Short mmCIF file of C-alpha atoms and ligand atoms in Angstrom, two decimals:
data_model
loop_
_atom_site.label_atom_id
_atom_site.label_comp_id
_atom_site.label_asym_id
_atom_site.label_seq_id
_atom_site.Cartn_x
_atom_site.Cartn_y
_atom_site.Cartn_z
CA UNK A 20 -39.50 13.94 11.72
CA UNK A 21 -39.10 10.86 9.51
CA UNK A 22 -36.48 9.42 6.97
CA UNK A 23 -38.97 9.24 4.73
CA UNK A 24 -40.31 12.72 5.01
CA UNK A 25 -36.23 13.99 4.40
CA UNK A 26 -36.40 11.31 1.64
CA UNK A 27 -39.56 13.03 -0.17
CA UNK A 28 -38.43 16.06 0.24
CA UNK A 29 -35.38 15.57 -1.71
CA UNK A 30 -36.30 13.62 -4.08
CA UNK A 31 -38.75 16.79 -4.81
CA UNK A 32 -36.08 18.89 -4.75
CA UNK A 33 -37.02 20.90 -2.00
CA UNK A 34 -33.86 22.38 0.55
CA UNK A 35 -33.68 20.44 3.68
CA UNK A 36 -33.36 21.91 7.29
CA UNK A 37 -30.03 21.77 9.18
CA UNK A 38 -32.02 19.67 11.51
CA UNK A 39 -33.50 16.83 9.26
CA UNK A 40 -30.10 17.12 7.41
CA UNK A 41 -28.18 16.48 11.09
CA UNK A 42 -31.48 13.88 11.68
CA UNK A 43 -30.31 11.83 8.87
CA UNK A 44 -26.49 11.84 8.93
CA UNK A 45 -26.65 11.61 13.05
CA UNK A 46 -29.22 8.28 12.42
CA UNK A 47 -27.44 6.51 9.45
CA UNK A 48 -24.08 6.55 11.94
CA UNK A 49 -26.03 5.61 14.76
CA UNK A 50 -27.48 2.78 12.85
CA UNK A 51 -30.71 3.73 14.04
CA UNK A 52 -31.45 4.71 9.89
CA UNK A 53 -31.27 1.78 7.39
CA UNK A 54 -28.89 1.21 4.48
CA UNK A 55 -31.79 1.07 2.15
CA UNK A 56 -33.15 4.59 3.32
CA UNK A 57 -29.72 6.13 3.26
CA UNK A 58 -29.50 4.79 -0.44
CA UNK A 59 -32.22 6.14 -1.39
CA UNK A 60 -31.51 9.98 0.03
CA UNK A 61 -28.40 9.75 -1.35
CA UNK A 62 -29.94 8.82 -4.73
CA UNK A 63 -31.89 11.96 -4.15
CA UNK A 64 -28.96 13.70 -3.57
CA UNK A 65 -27.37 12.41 -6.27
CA UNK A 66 -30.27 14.10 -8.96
CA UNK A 67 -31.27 16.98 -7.05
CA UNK A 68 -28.35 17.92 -5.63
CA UNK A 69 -27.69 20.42 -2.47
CA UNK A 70 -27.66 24.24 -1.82
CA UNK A 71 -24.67 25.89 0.22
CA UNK A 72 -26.53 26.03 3.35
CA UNK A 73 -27.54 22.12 3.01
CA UNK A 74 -24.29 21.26 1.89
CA UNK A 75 -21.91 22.97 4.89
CA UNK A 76 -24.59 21.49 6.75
CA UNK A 77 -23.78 17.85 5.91
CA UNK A 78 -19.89 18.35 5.83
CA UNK A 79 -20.31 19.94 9.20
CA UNK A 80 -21.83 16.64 10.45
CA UNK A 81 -19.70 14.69 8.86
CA UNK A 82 -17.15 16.27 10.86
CA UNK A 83 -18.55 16.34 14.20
CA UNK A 84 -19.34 12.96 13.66
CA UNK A 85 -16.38 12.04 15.35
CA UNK A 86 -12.74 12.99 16.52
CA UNK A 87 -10.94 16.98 15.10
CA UNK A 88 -7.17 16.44 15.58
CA UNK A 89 -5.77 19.90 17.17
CA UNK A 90 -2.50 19.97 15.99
CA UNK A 91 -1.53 23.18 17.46
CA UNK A 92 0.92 22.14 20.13
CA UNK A 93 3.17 20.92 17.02
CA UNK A 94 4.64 23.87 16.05
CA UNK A 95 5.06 25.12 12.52
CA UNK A 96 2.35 25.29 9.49
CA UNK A 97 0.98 21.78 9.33
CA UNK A 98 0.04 20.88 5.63
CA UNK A 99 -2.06 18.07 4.18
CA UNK A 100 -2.82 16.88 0.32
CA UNK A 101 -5.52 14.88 -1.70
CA UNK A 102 -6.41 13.17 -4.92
CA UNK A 103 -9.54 12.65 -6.07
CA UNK A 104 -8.17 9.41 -6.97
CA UNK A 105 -6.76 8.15 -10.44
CA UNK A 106 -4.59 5.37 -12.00
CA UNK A 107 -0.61 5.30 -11.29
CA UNK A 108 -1.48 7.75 -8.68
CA UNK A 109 1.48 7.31 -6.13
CA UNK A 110 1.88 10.95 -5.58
CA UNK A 111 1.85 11.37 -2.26
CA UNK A 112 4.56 8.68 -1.63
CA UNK A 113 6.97 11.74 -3.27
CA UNK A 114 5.50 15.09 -2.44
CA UNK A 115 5.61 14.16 1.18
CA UNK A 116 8.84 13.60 1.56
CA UNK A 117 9.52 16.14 -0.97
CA UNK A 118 7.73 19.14 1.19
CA UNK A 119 8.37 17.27 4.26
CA UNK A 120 12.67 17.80 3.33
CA UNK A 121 11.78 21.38 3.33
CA UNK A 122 10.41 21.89 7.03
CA UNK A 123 6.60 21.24 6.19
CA UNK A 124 4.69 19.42 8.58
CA UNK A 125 2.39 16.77 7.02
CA UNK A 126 0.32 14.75 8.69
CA UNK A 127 -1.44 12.69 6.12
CA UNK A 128 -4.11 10.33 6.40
CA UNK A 129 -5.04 8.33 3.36
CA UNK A 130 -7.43 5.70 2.47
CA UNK A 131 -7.85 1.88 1.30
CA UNK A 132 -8.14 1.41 -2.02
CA UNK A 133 -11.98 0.15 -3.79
CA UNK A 134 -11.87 -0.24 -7.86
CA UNK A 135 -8.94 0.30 -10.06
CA UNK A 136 -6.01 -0.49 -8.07
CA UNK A 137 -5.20 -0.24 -4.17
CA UNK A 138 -5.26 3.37 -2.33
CA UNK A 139 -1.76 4.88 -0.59
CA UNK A 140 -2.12 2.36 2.22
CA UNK A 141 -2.28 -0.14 0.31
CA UNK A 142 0.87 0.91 -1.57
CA UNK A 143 2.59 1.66 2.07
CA UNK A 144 1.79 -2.11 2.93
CA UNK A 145 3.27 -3.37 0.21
CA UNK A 146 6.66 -2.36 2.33
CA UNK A 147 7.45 -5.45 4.92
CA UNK A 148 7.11 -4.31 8.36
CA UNK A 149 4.74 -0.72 7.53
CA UNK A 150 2.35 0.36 9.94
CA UNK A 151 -0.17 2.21 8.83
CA UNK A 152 -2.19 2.55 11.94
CA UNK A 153 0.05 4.81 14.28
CA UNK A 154 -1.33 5.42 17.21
CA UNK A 155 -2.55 9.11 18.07
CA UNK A 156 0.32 9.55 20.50
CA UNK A 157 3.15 7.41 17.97
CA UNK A 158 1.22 9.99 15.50
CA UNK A 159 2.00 13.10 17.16
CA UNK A 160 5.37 12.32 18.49
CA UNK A 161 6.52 11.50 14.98
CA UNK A 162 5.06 14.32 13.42
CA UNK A 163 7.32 16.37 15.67
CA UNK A 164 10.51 14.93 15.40
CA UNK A 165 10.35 13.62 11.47
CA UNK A 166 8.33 15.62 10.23
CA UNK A 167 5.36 13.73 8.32
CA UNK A 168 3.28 10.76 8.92
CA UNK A 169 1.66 8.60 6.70
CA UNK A 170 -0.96 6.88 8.15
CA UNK A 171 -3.99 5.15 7.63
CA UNK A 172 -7.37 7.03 8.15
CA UNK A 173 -8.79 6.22 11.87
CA UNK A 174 -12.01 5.16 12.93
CA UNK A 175 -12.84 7.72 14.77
CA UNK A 176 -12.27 10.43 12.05
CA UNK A 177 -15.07 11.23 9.93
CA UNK A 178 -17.12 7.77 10.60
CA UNK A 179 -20.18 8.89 8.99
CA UNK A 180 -17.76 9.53 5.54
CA UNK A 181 -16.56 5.85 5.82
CA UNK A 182 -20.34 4.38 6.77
CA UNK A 183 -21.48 6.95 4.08
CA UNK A 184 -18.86 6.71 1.08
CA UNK A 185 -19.04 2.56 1.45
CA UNK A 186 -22.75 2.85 0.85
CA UNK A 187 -22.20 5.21 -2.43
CA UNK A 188 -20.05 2.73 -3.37
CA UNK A 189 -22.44 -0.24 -3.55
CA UNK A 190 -25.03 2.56 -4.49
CA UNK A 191 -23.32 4.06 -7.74
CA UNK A 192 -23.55 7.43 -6.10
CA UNK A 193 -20.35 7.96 -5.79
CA UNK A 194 -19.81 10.99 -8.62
CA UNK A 195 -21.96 13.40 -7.39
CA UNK A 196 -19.76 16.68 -6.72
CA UNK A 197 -21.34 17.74 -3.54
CA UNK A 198 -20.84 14.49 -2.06
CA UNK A 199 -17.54 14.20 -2.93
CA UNK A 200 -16.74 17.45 -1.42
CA UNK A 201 -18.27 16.76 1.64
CA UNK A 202 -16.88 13.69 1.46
CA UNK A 203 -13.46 15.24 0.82
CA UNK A 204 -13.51 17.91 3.04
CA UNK A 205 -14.73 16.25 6.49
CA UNK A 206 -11.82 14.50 6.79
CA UNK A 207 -9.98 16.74 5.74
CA UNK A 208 -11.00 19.42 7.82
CA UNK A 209 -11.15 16.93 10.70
CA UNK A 210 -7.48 15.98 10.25
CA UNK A 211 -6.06 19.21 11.15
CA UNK A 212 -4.11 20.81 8.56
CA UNK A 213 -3.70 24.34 7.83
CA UNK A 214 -3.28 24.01 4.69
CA UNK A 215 -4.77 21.46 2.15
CA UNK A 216 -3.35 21.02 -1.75
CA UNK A 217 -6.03 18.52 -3.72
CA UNK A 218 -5.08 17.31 -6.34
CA UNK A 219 -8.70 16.89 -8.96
CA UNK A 220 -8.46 14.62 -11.59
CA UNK A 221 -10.25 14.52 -14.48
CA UNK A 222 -10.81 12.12 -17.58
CA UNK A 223 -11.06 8.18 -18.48
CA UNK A 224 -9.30 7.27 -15.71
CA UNK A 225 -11.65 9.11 -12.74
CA UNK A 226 -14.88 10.01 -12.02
CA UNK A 227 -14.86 13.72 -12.71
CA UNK A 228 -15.08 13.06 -16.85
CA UNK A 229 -15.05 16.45 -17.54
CA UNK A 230 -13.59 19.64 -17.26
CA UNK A 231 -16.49 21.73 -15.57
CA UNK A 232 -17.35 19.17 -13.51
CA UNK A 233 -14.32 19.09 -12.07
CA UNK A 234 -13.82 22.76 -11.68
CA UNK A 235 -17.26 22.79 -10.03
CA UNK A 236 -16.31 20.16 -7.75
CA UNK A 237 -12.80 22.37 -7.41
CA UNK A 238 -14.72 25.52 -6.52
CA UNK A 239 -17.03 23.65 -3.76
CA UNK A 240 -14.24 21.98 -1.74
CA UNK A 241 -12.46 25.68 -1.66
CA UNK A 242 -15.27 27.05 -0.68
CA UNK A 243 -15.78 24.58 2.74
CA UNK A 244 -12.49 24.75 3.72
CA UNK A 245 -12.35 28.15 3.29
CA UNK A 246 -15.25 28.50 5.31
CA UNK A 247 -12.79 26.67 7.95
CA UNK A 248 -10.09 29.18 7.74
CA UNK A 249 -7.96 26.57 5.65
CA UNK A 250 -5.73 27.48 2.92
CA UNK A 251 -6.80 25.55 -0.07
CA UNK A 252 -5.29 25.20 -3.38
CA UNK A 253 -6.80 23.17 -6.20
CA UNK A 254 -4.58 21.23 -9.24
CA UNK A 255 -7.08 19.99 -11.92
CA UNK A 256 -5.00 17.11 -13.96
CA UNK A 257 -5.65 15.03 -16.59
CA UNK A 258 -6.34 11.30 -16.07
CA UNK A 259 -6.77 10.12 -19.30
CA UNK A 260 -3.64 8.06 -19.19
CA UNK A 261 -1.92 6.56 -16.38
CA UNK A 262 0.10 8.74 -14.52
CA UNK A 263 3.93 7.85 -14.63
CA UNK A 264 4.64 4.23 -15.85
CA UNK A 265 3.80 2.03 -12.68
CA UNK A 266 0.03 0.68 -11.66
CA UNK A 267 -0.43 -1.78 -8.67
CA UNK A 268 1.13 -1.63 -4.92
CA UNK A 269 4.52 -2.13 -4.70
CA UNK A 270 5.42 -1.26 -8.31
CA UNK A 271 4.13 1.99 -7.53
CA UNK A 272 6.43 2.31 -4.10
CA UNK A 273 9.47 1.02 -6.56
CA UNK A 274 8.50 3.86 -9.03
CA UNK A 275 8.08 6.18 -6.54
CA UNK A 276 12.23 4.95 -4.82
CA UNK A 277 13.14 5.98 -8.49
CA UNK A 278 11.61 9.13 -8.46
CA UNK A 279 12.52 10.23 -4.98
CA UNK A 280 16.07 9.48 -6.97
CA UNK A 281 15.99 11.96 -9.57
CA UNK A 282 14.71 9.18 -12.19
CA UNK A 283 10.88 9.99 -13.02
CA UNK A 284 9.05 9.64 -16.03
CA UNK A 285 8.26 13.43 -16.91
CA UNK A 286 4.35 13.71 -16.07
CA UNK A 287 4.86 12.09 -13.03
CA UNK A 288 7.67 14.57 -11.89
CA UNK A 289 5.63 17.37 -13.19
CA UNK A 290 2.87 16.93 -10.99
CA UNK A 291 4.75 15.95 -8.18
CA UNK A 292 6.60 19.68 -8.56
CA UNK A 293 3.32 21.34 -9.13
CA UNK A 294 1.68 19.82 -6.08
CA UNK A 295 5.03 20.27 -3.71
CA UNK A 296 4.97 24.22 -4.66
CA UNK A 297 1.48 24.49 -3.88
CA UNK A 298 1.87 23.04 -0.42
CA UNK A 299 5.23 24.47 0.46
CA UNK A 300 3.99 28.12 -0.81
CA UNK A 301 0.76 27.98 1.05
CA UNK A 302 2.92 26.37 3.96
CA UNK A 303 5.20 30.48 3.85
CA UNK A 304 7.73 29.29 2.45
CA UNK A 305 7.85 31.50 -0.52
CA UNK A 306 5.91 32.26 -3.83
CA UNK A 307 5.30 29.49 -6.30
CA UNK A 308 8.23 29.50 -8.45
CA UNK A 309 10.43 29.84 -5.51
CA UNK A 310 9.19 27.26 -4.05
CA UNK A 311 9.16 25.07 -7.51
CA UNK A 312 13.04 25.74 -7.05
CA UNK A 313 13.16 24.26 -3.52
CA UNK A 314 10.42 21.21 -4.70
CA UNK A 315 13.29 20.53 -7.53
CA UNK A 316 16.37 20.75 -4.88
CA UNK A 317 14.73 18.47 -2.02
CA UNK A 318 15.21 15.99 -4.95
CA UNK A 319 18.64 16.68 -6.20
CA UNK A 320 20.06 17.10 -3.00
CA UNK A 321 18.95 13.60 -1.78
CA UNK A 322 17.09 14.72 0.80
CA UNK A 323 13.56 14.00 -0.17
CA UNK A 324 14.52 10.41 -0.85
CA UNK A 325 16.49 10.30 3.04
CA UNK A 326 13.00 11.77 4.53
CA UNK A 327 10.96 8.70 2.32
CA UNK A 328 13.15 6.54 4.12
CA UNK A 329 13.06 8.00 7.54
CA UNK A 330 8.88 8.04 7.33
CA UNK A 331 9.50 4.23 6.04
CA UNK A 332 11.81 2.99 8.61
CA UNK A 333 10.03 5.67 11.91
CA UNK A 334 6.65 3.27 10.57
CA UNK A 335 8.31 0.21 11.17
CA UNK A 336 8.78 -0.81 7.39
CA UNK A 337 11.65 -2.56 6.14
CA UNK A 338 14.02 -0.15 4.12
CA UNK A 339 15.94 -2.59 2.40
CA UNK A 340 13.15 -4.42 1.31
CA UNK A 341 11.20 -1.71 -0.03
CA UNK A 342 14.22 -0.69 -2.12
CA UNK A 343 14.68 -4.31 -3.58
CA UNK A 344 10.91 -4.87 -3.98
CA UNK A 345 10.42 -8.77 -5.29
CA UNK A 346 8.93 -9.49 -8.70
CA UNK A 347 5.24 -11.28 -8.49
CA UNK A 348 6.11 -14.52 -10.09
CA UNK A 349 3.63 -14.36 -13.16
CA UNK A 350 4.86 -12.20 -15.86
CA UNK A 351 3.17 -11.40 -19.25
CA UNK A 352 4.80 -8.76 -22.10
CA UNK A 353 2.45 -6.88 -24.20
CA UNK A 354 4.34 -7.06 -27.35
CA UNK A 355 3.16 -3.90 -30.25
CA UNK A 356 1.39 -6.04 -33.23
CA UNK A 357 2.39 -2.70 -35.52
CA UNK A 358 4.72 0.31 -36.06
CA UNK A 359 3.57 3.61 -35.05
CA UNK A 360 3.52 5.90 -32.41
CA UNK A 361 1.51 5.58 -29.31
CA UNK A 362 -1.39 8.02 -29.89
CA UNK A 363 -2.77 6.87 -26.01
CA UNK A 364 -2.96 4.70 -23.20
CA UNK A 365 -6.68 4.34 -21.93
CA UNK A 366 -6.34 4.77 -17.77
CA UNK A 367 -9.46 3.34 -17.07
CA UNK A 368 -8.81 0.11 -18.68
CA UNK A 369 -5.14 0.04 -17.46
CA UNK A 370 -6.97 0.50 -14.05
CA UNK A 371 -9.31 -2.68 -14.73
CA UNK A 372 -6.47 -4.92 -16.05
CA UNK A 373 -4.50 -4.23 -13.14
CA UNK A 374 -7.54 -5.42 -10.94
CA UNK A 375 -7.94 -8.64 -12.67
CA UNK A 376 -4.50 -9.04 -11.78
CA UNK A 377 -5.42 -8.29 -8.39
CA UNK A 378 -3.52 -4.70 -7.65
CA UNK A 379 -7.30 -3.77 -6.24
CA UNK A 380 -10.17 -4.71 -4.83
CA UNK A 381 -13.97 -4.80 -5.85
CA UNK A 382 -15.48 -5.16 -2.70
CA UNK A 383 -14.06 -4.13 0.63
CA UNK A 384 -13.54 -7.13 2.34
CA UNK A 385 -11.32 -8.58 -1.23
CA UNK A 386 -7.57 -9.53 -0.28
CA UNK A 387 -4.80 -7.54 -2.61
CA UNK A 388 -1.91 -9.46 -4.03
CA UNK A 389 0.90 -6.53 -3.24
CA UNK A 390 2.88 -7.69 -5.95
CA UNK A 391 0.30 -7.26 -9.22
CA UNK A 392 -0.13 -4.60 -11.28
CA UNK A 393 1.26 -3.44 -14.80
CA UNK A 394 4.47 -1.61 -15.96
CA UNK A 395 4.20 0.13 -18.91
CA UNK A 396 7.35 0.54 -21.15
CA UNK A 397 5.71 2.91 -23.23
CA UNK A 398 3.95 6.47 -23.09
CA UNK A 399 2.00 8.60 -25.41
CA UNK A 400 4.00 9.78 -28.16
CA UNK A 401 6.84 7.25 -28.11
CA UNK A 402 7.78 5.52 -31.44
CA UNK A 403 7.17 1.47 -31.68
CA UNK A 404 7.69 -1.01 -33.69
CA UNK A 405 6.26 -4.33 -34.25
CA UNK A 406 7.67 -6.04 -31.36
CA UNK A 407 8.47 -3.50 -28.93
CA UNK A 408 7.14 -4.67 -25.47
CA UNK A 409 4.33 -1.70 -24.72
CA UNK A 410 3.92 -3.55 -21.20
CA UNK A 411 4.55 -5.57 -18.77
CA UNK A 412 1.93 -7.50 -16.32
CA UNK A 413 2.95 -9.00 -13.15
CA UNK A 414 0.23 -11.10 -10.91
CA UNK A 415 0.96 -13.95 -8.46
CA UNK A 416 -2.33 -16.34 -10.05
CA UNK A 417 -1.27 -17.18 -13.77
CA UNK A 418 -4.78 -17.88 -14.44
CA UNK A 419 -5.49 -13.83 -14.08
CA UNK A 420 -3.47 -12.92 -17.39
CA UNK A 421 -5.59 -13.66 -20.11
CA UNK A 422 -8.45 -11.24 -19.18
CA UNK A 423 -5.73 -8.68 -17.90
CA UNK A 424 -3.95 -8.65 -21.63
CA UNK A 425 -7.19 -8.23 -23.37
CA UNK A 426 -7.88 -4.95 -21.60
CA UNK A 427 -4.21 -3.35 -22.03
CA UNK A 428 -4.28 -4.56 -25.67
CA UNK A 429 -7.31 -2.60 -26.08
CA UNK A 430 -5.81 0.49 -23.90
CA UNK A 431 -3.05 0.97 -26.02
CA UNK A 432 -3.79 3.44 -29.20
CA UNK A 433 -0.98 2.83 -32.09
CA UNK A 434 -1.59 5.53 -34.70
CA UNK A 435 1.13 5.96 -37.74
CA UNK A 436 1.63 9.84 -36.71
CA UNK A 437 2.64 11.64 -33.31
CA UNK A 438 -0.46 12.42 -31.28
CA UNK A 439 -0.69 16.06 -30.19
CA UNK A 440 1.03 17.30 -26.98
CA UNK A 441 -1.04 16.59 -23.83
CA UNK A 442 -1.51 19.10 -21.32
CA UNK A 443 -1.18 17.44 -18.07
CA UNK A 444 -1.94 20.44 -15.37
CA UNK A 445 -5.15 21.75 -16.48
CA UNK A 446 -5.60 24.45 -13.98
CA UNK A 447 -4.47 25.61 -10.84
CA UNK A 448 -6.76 27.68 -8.53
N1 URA B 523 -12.56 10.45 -2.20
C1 URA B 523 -13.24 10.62 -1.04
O1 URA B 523 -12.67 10.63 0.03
N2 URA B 523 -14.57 10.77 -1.12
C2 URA B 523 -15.25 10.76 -2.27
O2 URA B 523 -16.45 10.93 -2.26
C3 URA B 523 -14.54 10.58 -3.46
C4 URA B 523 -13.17 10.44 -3.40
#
């Protein structure tokens, strides 16, 4: 057997064996199989797609490709979440604390940041003092006694996802659904949980552009973790616009403080509830609207935003500092040239102009400035006038405002009537 016999026969369409499929995925971590081979299967991949069979059989050496936390001597249900990624996305910095107030385990391991702006570890290092890299025994003796870790994702998890997913990167093969559930699911499914909420975006601001896709893609990851005796629960949302009003690091962490406090721009606390009541309902702790009820309390009753900061300070990060987060020292406001009403706010270009102003990185080995990003004083459907600041820009290198202002001038729609009502939760399956 030969790469380049797997190669043809994909790129003929044709259904590989579990063998050459284990062949390839076994070699490319191995580095016995070449970047340039890998590319091109995955570009195969990537038009022909994969069949059930081939497909469980990639995720399941993706998994066994390394380390599959048992988390069964913690007691309790242990519960995990995902996004499929999007712009403002600081989700996770709530609903774990959120679900985590109510008795859930979590043990959630999230990634670095590549495009748009930086991933939840990059947020969580924004915080002075944060460690993202617990390790396994600081992991599973804090699980126990707080009740949810947020750590980094380790090198031994998954490593043929990370050597895979930073080739599709450089490759443009990233949005191909049965590589992203694979991708999803591996280390996922390697990280323990019993139950797994993801969270699938769709629109400007994502890969998954439309609806079907993303239901598709939905459908697939349920139907691997299933396959693992996992509970899985899919929220499709829209990412047309940027979710809440904060992009970039540490304004995200700041926006996520408020939230934790009761003070969250209303998309942003929607999902947040919608994703908590998945988790904590799948978790037995009730049906969904109860548990929508106790998602709601955890934040009136203060006690998500004590669990943020017990997670914060059991990591090592500075509390005080996270809930006086400096300014960068560059600042730019967006000022409306017209009255109106905002019809929309393009995500994917509020995603680039907070890269220029270095919230993200565009290749993996790029530095972030924690500080950068955009604030946005406005949402869809708000009344301006002339003159209104729509935004706010914040980098620590001047010279990265100009291009930064020219993409949120263009992401921000003015039309002279309300836009119609936006339905943030698309489905929930
Ligand atoms: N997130 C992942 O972990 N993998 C993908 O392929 C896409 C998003």
């Amino acid at each position: 057997m030969t790469m380049l016999d797997i190669i043809e026969k994909k790129k003929r369409g044709l259904p590989l064996s579990d063998s050459e499929i284990e062949f390839a995925v076994g070699g490319y971590t191995d580095g016995v199989i070449p970047d340039y081979q890998m590319s091109a299967f995955l570009m195969a991949v990537y038009f022909n797609g994969m069949d059930d069979r081939e497909l469980f059989s990639f995720t399941r050496c993706m998994i066994n490709s390394g380390d599959v936390l048992n988390l069964s001597d913690i007691s309790g249900v242990k519960a995990d979440k995902h996004s499929t990624g999007g712009v403002g996305d600081k989700t996770t910095l709530i609903v774990v604390p959120m679900v985590a107030s109510c008795g859930l385990k979590v043990a959630k391991m999230s990634g670095r940041g590549l495009g748009n702006t930086g991933g939840t570890v990059d947020k969580l290092e924004s915080v002075r003092g944060f460690n993202t890299q617990p390790s396994g025994a600081e992991f599973t003796e804090q699980l126990k006694r707080v009740g949810a870790v947020l750590s980094g994702q380790t090198g031994k998890l998954a490593p043929a996802d990370k050597k895979i997913y930073a080739l599709r990167d450089a490759t443009n093969t990233v949005d191909s659904i049965p590589l992203i559930a694979s991708s999803v699911m591996s280390k996922k499914i390697a990280s323990g949980a019993d139950v797994i909420v993801l969270d699938v975006k769709v629109g400007r601001g994502t890969f998954m552009r439309s609806a079907n896709d993303a239901e598709l893609l939905a459908d697939t990851m349920i139907s691997i973790g299933e396959s693992y005796g996992k509970k899985v629960s899919v929220v499709m949302s829209d990412m047309n616009e940027p979710l809440g009003f904060a992009i970039g690091n540490s304004l995200e962490v700041s926006e996520a403080v408020s939230a934790l406090s009761g003070d969250a721009p209303d998309d942003l606390k929607e999902l947040c509830n919608v994703l908590a009541a998945q988790m904590l309902s799948l978790g037995g702790f009730g049906t969904v609207s109860e548990c929508e009820r106790l998602a709601e309390d955890s934040i009136s009753s203060g006690r998500a935003l004590e669990k943020f900061k017990e997670i914060i300070s059991a990591q090592g990060g500075d509390v005080d500092y996270m809930l006086n987060m400096p300014k960068a020292e560059f600042q730019y406001e967006l000022k409306s040239v017209s009255d109106g009403y905002v019809g929309g706010i393009f995500a994917d270009l509020c995603g680039a102009a907070a890269m220029k102003l270095g919230a993200g990185r565009v290749r993996k080995e790029d530095k972030i400035d924690p500080l950068a990003g955009v604030r946005l004083s406005k949402k869809r459907g708000d009344r301006v006038n002339a003159g209104d600041t729509l935004a706010t820009l914040y980098t620590s290198e001047r010279e990265r405002l100009n291009e930064a202002a020219e993409l949120m001038e263009k992401a921000f729609v003015i039309d002279g009537a309300p836009p119609k009502k936006r339905n943030l939760i698309i489905k929930i399956k």
